[in-house]
Each structure stands twice: as structure tokens, then as C-alpha cells.
JSON list of C-alpha atoms and ligand atoms in Angstrom, two decimals:
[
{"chain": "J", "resi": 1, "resn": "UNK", "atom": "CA", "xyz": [-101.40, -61.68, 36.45]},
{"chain": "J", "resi": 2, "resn": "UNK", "atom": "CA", "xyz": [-101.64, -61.02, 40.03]},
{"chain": "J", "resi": 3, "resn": "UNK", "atom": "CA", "xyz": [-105.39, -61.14, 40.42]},
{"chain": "J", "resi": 4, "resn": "UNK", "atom": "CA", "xyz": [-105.26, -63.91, 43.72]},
{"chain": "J", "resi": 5, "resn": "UNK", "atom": "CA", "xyz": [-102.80, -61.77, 45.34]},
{"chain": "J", "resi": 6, "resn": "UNK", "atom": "CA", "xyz": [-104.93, -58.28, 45.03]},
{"chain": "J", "resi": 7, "resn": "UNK", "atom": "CA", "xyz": [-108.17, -60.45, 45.90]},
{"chain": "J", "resi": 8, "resn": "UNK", "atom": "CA", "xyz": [-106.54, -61.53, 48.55]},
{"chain": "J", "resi": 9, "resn": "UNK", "atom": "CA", "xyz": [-104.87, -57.68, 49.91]},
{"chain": "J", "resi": 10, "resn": "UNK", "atom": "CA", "xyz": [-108.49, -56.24, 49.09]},
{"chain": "J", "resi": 11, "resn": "UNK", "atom": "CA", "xyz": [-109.84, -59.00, 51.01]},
{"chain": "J", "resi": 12, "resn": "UNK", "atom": "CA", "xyz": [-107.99, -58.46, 54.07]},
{"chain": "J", "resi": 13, "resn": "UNK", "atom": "CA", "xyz": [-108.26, -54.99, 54.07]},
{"chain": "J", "resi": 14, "resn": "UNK", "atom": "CA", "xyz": [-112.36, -54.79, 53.97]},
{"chain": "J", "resi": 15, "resn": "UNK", "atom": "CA", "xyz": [-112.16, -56.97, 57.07]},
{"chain": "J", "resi": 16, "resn": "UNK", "atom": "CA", "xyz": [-110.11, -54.39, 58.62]},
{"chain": "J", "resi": 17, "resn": "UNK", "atom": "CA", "xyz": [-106.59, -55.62, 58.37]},
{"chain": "J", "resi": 18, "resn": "UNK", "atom": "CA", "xyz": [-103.78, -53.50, 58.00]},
{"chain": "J", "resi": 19, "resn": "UNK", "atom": "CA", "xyz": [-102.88, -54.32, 54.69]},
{"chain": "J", "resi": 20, "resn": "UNK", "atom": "CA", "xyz": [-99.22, -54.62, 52.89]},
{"chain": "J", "resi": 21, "resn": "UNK", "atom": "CA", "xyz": [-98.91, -55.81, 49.41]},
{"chain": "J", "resi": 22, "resn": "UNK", "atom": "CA", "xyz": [-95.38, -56.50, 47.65]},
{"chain": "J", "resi": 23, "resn": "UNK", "atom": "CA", "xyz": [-96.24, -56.74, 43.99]},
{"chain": "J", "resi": 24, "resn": "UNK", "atom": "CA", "xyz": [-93.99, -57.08, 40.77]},
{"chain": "J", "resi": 25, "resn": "UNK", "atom": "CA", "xyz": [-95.20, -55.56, 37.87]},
{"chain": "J", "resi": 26, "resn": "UNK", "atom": "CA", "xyz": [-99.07, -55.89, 36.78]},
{"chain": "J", "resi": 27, "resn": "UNK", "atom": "CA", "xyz": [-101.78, -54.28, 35.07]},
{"chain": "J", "resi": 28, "resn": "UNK", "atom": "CA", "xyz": [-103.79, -54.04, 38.03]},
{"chain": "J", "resi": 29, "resn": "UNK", "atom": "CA", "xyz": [-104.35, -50.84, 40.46]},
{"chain": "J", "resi": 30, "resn": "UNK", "atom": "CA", "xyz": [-103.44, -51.05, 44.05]},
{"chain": "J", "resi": 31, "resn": "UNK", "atom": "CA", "xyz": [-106.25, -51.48, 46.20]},
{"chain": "J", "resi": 32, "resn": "UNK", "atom": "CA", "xyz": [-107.32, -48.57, 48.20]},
{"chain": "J", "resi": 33, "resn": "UNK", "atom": "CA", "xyz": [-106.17, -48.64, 51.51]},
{"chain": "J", "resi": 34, "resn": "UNK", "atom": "CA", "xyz": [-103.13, -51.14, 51.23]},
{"chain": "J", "resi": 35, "resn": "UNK", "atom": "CA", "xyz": [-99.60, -50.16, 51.76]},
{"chain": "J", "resi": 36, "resn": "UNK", "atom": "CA", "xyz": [-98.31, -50.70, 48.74]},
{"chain": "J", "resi": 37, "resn": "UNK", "atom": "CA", "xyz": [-94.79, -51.89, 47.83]},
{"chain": "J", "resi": 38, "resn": "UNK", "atom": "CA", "xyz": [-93.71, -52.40, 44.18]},
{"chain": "J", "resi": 39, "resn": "UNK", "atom": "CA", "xyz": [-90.85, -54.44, 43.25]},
{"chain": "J", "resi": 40, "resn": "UNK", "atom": "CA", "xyz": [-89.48, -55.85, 40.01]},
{"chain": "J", "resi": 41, "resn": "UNK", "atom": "CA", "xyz": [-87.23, -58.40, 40.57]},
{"chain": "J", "resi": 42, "resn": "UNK", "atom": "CA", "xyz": [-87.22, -62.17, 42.99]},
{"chain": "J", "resi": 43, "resn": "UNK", "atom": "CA", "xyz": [-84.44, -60.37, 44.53]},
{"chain": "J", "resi": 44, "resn": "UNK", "atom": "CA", "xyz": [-86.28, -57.04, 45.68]},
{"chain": "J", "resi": 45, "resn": "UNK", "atom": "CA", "xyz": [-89.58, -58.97, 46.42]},
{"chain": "J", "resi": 46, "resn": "UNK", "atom": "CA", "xyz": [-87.23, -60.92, 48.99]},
{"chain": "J", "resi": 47, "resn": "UNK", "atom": "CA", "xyz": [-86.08, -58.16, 50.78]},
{"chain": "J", "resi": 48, "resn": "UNK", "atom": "CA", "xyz": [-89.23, -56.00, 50.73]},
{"chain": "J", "resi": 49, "resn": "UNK", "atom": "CA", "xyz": [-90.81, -59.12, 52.30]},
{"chain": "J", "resi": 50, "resn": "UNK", "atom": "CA", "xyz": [-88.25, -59.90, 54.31]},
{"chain": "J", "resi": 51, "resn": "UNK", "atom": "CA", "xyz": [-88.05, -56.33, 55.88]},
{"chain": "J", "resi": 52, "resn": "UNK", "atom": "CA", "xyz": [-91.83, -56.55, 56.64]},
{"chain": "J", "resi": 53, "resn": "UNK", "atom": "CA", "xyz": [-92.25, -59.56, 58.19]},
{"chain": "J", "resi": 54, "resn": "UNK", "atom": "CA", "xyz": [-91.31, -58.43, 61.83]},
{"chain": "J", "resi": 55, "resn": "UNK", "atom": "CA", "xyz": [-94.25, -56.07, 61.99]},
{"chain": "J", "resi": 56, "resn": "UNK", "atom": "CA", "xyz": [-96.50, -58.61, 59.71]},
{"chain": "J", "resi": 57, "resn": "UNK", "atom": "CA", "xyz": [-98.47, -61.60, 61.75]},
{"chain": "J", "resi": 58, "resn": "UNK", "atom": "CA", "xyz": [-100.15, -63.06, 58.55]},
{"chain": "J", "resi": 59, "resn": "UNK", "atom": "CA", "xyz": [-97.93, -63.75, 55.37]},
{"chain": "J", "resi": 60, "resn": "UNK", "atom": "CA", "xyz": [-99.21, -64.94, 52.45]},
{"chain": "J", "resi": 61, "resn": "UNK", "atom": "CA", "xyz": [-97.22, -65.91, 49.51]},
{"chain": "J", "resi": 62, "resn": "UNK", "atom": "CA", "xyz": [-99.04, -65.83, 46.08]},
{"chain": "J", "resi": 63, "resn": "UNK", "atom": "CA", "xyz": [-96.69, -64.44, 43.59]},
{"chain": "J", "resi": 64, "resn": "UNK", "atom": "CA", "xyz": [-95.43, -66.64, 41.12]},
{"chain": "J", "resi": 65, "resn": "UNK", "atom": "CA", "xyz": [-92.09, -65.70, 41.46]},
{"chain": "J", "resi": 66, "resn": "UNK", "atom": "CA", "xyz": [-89.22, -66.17, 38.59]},
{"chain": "J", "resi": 67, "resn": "UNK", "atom": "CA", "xyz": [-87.47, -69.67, 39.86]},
{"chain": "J", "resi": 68, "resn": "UNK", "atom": "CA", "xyz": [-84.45, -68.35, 38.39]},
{"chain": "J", "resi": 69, "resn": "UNK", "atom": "CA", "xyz": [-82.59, -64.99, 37.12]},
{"chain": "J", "resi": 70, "resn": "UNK", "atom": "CA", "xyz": [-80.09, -63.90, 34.47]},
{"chain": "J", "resi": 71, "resn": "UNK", "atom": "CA", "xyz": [-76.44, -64.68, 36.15]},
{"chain": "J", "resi": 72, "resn": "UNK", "atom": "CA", "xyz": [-75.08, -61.70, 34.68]},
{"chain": "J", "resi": 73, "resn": "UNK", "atom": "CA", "xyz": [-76.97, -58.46, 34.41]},
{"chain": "J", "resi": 74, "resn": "UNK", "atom": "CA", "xyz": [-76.53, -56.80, 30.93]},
{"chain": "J", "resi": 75, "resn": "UNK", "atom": "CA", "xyz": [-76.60, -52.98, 31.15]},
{"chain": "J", "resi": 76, "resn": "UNK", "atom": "CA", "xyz": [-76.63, -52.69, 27.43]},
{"chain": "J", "resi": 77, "resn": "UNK", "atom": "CA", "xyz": [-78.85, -54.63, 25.00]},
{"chain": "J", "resi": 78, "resn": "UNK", "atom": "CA", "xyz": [-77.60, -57.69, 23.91]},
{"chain": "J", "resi": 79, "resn": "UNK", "atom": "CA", "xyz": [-76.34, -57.76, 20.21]},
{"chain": "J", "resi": 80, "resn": "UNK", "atom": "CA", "xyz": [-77.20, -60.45, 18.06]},
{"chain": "J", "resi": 81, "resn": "UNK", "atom": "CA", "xyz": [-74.51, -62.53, 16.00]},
{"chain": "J", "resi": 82, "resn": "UNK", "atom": "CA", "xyz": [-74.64, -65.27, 13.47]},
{"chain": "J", "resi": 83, "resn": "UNK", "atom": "CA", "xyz": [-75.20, -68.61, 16.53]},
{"chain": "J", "resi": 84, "resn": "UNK", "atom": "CA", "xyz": [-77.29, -69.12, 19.01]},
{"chain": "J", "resi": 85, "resn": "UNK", "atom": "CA", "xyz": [-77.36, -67.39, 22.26]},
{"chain": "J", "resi": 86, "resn": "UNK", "atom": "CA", "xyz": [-77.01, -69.20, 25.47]},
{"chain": "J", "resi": 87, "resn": "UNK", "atom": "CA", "xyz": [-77.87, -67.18, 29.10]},
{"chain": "J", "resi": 88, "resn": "UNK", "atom": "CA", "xyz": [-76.89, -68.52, 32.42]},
{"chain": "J", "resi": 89, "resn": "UNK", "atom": "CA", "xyz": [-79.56, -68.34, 35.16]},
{"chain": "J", "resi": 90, "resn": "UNK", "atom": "CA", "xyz": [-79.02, -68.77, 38.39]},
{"chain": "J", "resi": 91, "resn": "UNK", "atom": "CA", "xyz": [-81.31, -69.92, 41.33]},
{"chain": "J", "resi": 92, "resn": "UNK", "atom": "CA", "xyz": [-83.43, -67.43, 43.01]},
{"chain": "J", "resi": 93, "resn": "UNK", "atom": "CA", "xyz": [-84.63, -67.49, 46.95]},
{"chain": "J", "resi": 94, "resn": "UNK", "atom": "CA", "xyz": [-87.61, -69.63, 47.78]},
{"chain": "J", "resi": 95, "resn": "UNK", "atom": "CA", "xyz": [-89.27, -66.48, 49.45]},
{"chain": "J", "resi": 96, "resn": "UNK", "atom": "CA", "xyz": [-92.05, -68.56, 51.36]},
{"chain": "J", "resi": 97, "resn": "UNK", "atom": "CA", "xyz": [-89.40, -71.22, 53.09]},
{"chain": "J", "resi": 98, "resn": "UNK", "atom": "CA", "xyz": [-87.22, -68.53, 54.06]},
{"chain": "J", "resi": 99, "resn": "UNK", "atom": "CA", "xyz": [-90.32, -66.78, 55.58]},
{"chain": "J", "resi": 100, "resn": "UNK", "atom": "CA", "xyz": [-91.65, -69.75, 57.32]},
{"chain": "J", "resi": 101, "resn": "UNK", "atom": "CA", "xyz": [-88.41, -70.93, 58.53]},
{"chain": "J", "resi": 102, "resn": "UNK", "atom": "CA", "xyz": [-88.45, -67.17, 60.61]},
{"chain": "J", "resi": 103, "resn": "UNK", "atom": "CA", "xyz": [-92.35, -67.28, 61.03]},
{"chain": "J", "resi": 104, "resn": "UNK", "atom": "CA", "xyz": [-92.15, -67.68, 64.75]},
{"chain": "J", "resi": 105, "resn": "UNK", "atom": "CA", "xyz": [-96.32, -67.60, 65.78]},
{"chain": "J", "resi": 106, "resn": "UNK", "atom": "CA", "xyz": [-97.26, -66.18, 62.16]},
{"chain": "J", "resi": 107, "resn": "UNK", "atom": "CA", "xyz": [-99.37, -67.79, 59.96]},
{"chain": "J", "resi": 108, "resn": "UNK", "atom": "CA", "xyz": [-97.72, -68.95, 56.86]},
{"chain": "J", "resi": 109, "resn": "UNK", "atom": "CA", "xyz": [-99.68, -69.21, 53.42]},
{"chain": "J", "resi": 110, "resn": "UNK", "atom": "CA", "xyz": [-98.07, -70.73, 49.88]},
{"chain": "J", "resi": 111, "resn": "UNK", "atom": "CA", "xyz": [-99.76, -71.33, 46.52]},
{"chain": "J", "resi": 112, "resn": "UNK", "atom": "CA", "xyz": [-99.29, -74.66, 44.69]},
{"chain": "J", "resi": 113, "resn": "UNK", "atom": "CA", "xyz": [-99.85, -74.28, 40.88]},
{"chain": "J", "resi": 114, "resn": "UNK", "atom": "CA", "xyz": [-99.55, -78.16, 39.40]},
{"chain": "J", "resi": 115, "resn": "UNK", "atom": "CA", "xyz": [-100.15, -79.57, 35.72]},
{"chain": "J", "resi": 116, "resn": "UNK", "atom": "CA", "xyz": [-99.84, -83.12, 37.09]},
{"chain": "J", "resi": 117, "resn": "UNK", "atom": "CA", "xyz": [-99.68, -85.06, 40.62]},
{"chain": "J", "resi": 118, "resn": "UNK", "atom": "CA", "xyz": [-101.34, -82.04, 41.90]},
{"chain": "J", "resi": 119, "resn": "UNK", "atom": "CA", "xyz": [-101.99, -84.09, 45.78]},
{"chain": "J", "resi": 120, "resn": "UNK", "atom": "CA", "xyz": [-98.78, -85.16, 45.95]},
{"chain": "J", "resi": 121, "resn": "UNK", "atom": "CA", "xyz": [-96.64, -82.24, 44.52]},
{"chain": "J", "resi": 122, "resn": "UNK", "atom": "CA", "xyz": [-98.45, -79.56, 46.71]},
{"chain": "J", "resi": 123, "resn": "UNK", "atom": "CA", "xyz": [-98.35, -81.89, 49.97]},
{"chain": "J", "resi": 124, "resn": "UNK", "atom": "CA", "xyz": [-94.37, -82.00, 49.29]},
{"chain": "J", "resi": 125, "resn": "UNK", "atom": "CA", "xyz": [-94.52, -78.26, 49.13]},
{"chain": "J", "resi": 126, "resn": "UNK", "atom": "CA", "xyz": [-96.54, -77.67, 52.20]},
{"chain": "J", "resi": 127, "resn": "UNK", "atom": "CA", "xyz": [-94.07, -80.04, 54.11]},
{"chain": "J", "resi": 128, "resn": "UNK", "atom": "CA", "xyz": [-91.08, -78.51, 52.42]},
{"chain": "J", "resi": 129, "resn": "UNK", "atom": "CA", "xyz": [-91.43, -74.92, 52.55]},
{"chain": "J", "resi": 130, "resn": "UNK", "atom": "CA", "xyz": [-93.13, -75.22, 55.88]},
{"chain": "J", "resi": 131, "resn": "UNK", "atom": "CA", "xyz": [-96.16, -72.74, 55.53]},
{"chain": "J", "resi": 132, "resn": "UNK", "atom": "CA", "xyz": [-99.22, -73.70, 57.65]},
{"chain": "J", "resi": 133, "resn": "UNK", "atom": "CA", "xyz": [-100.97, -74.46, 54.52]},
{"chain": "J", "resi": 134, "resn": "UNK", "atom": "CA", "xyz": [-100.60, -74.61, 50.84]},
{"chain": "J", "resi": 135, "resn": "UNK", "atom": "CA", "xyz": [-103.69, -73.72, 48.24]},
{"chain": "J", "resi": 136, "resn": "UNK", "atom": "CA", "xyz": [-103.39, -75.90, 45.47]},
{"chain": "J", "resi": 137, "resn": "UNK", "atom": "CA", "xyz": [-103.97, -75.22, 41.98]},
{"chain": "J", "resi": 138, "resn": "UNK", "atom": "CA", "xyz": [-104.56, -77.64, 39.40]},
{"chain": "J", "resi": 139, "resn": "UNK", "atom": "CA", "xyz": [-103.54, -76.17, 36.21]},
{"chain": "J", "resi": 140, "resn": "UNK", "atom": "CA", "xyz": [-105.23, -79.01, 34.02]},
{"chain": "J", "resi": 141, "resn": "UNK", "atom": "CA", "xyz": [-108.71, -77.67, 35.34]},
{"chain": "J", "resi": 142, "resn": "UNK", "atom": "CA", "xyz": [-110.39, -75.14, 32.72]},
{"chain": "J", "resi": 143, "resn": "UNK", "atom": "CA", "xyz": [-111.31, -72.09, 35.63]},
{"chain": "J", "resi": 144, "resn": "UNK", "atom": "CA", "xyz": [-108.47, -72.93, 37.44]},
{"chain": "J", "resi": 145, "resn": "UNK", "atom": "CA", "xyz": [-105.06, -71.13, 37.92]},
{"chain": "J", "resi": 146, "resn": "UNK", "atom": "CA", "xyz": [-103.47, -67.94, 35.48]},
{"chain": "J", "resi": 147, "resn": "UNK", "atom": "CA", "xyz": [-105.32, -64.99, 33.75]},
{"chain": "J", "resi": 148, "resn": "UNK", "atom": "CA", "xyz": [-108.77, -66.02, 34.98]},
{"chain": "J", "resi": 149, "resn": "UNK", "atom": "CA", "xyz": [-111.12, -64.78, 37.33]},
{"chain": "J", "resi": 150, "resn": "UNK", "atom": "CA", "xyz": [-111.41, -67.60, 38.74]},
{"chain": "J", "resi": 151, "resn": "UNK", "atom": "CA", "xyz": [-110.18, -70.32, 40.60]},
{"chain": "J", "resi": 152, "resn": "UNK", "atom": "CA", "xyz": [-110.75, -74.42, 41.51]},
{"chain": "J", "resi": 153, "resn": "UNK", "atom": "CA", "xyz": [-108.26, -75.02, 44.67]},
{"chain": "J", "resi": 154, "resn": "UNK", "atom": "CA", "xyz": [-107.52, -77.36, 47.50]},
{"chain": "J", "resi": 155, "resn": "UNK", "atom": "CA", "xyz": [-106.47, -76.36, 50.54]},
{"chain": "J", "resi": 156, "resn": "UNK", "atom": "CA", "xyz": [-103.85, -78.66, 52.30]},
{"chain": "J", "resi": 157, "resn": "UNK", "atom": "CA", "xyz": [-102.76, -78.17, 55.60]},
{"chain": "J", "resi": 158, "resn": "UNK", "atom": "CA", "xyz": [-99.74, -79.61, 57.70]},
{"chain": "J", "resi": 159, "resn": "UNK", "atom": "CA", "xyz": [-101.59, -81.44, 60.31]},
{"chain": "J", "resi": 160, "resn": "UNK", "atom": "CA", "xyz": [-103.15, -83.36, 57.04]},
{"chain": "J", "resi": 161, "resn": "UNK", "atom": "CA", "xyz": [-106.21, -81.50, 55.91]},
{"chain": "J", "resi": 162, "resn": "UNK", "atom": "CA", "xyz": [-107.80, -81.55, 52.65]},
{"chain": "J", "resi": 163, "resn": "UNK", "atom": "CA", "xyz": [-110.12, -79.49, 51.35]},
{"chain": "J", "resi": 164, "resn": "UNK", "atom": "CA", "xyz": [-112.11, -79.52, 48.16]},
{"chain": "J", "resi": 165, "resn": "UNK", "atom": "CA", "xyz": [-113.42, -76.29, 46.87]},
{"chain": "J", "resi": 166, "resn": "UNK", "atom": "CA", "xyz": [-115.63, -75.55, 44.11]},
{"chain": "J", "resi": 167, "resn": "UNK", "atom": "CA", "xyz": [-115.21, -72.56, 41.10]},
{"chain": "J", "resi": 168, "resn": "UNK", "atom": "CA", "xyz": [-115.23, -69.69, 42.92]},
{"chain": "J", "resi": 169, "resn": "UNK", "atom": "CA", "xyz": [-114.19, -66.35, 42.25]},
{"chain": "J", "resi": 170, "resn": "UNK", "atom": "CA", "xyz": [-111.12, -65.09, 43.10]},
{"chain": "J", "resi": 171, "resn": "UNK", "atom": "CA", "xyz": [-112.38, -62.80, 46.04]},
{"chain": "J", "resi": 172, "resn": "UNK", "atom": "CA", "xyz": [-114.34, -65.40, 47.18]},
{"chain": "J", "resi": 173, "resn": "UNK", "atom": "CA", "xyz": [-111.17, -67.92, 46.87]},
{"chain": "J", "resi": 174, "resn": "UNK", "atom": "CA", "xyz": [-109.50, -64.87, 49.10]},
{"chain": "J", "resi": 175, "resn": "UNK", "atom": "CA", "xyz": [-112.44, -65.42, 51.68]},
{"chain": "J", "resi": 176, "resn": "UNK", "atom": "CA", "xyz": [-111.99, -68.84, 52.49]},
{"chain": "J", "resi": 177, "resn": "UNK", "atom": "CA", "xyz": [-108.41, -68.06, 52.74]},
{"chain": "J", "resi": 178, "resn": "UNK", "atom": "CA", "xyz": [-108.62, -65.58, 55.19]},
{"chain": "J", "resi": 179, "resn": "UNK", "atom": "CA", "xyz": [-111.58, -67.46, 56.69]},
{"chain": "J", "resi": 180, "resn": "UNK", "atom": "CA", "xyz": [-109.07, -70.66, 57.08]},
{"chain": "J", "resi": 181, "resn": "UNK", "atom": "CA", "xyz": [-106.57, -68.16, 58.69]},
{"chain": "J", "resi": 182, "resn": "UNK", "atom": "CA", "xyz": [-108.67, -66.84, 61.01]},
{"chain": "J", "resi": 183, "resn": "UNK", "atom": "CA", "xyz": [-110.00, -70.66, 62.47]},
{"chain": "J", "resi": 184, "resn": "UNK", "atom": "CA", "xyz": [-106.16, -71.47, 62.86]},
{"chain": "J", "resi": 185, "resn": "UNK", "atom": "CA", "xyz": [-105.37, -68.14, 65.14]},
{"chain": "J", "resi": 186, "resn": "UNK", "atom": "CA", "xyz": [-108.99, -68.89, 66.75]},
{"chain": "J", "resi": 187, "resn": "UNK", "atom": "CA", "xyz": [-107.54, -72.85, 67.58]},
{"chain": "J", "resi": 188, "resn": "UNK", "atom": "CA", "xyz": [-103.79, -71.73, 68.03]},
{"chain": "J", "resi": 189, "resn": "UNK", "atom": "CA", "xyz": [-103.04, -74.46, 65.95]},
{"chain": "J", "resi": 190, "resn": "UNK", "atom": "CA", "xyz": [-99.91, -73.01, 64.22]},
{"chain": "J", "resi": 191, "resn": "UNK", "atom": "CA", "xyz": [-97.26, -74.72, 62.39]},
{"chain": "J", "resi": 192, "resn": "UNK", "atom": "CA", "xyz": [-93.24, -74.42, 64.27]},
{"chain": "J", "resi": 193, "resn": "UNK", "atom": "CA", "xyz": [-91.02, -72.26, 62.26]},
{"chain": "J", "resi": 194, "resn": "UNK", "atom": "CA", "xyz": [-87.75, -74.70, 61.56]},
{"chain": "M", "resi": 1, "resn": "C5P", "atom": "O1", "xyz": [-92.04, -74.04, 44.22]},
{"chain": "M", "resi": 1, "resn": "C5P", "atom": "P1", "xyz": [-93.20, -73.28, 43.66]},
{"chain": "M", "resi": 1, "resn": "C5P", "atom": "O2", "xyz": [-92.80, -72.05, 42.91]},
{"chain": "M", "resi": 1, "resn": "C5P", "atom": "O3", "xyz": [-94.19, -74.10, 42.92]},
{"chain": "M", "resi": 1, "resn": "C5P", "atom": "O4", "xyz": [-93.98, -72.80, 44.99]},
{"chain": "M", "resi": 1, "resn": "C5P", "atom": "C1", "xyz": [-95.02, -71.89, 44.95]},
{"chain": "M", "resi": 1, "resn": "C5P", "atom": "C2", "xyz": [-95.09, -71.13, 46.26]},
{"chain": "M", "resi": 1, "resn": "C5P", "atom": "O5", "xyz": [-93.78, -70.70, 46.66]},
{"chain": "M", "resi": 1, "resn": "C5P", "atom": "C3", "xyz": [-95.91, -69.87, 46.12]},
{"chain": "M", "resi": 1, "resn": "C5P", "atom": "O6", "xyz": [-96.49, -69.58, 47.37]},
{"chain": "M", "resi": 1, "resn": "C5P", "atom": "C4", "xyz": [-94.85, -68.83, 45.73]},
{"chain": "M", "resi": 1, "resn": "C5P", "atom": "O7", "xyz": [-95.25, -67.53, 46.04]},
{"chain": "M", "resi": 1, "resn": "C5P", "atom": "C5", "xyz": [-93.67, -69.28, 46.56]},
{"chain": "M", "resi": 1, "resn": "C5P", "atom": "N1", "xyz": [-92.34, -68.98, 45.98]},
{"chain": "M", "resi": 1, "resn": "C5P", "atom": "C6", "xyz": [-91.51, -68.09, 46.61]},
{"chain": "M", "resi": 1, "resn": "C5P", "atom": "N2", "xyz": [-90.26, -67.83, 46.10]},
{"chain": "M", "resi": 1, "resn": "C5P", "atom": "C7", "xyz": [-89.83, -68.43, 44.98]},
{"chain": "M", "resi": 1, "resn": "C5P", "atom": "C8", "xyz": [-90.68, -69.36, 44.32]},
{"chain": "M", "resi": 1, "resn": "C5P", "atom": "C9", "xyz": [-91.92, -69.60, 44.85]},
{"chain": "M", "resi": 1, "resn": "C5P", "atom": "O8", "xyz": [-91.90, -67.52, 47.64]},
{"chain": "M", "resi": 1, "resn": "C5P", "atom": "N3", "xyz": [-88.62, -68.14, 44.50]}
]
């Protein structure tokens, strides 16, 4: 729906951050004050990111982008015959490792949304896609995850953190993120690009 991500820009730009947000489509409004940059596809999210990320010193990655894409993009509409249909998708980028492999002294933060071995599915993330820390989602968690409000998440970081949150809000969720952000520039403690 893309209510953590516009919690999140809204967030960040009542502390007094200069604010961009790359959104695909969603119902919501842009929040006032953000510089705001719509996209539709994986591909165009990548390079508005990717474009941004010089100027940006904060990334964080909660879209749920598409995995995959169409392999062939029809300009016409498909017509139906008698059999079934089969469509070839391809891979798309992994937006947040190619970020944090550039991220130099930014701080790098992915979403984890898991239906099962939440702990060790979102640590392999965090290591993988080498973000400073990964908020983890489980989806199995009534309050937690898509089209709510709200949200139950764990915060894992790579030097081996582990946070427990309660329900919160998804502003408040926001806080603590930008909160945890602001302890690591306050330590230096940032994670090596690769
Ligand atoms: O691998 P998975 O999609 O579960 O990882 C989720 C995290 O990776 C989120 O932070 C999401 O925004 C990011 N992601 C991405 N590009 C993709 C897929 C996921 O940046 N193509």
C-alpha cells in the first residue's frame, strides 16, 4: 500500500530532513514538503534511486518491489485464444544491494516481510543485501505487515542486534527507525559498502 514508506518520508521530514520519496503507484497523497518522485515500474524506481543517491546520506528501502517483470513488453492488449497463456518474467534489480554495495558512509535501511523463519530469513537478508539494518516483518502476526496501520517488527542489525518491538503505528514504527538511524550516525558505527 505504501503506508511504511510515507510514515517514514513524513517522518523524516517533521524532523527537518530534506525529504525525497520514490513511490510507485498508491492511493496515498504525497506528504507536504517531500520531493516527490513517482515511478511505475522496478526498472524506473532503480534509476530514480539510483540517480539520487549521491546527494542522499540516508536510504531507506521500503517498497515492495515486483521480484520480477514481463520479458516482453506488449504494446497492444493481449488476445485471448482457446489454451492457456504462459508469460515469461524476467528478474528485476535488487534495488537495496545495489544501493548498499555503493553506500560509501550512508546509512542503509531494508524491510524484511516473512510468513515463516522470520529470524533467520531477514538475518540472511541483512547480511546479503548489506544494509546496516533490516526491519523485519512477520507476516503470520495479525497487525503486522500489508494494508494495515500498523505494524509488529524486529529490527536486526549487522553487528548482531535484535530488537523486539511492540504494535505500534506506522509513524511511530517510522520513529524508531529514524531514531535507530540517528544512534548509528551519533556512534559512527556504519556498515562497509562491498
Ligand atoms: O528480497 P526481499 O524482496 O524480501 O527484500 C526486501 C527488501 O529489499 C526491501 O527493503 C525492498 O525494498 C528491497 N528490494 C529492492 N529491490 C527488489 C526487491 C526488494 O530494493 N527488486
Amino acid at each position: 500500500s505504501g503506508t511504511m514508506g510515507y510514515a517514514l518520508a513524513l517522518a523524516a521530514r517533521r524532523r527537518g530532513a530534506a525529504v525525497t520519496l520514490v513511490s510507485g503507484p498508491t492511493a496515498l497523497p504525497a506528504p507536504p514538503g517531500v520531493q516527490f518522485v513517482p515511478v511505475v515500474t522496478a526498472l524506473e524506481m532503480r534509476d530514480a534511486v539510483l540517480a539520487r543517491l549521491e546527494k542522499a546520506t540516508v536510504v531507506i528501502k521500503a517498497a515492495a518491489v515486483a521480484d520480477y517483470r514481463p520479458a516482453v513488453r506488449q504494446a497492444a492488449k493481449i488476445k485471448k485464444s482457446a489454451g492457456p497463456l504462459n508469460l515469461a518474467l524476467e528478474r528485476n534489480p535488487d534495488i537495496l544491494a545495489e544501493i548498499a554495495r555503493r553506500k560509501g558512509s550512508r546509512i542503509v535501511v531494508g524491510f524484511a516481510m516473512e510468513s515463516e523463519d522470520l529470524l533467520e530469513n531477514a538475518r540472511a537478508k541483512l547480511m546479503g543485501k548489506g544494509a546496516d539494518f533490516i526491519v523485519a516483518n512477520d507476516l503470520t502476526q495479525t497487525g503486522a505487515g500489508f494494508g494495515t496501520d500498523t505494524n509488529i517488527v524486529r529490527i536486526l542489525d549487522w553487528e548482531g542486534g535484535d530488537e523486539r518491538l511492540p504494535l505500534l503505528g506506522k509513524l511511530e514504527v517510522a520513529g524508531v527507525i529514524l531514531d535507530r538511524v540517528k544512534q548509528i550516525r551519533g556512534t559512527g558505527r556504519i556498515r562497509d559498502g562491498r
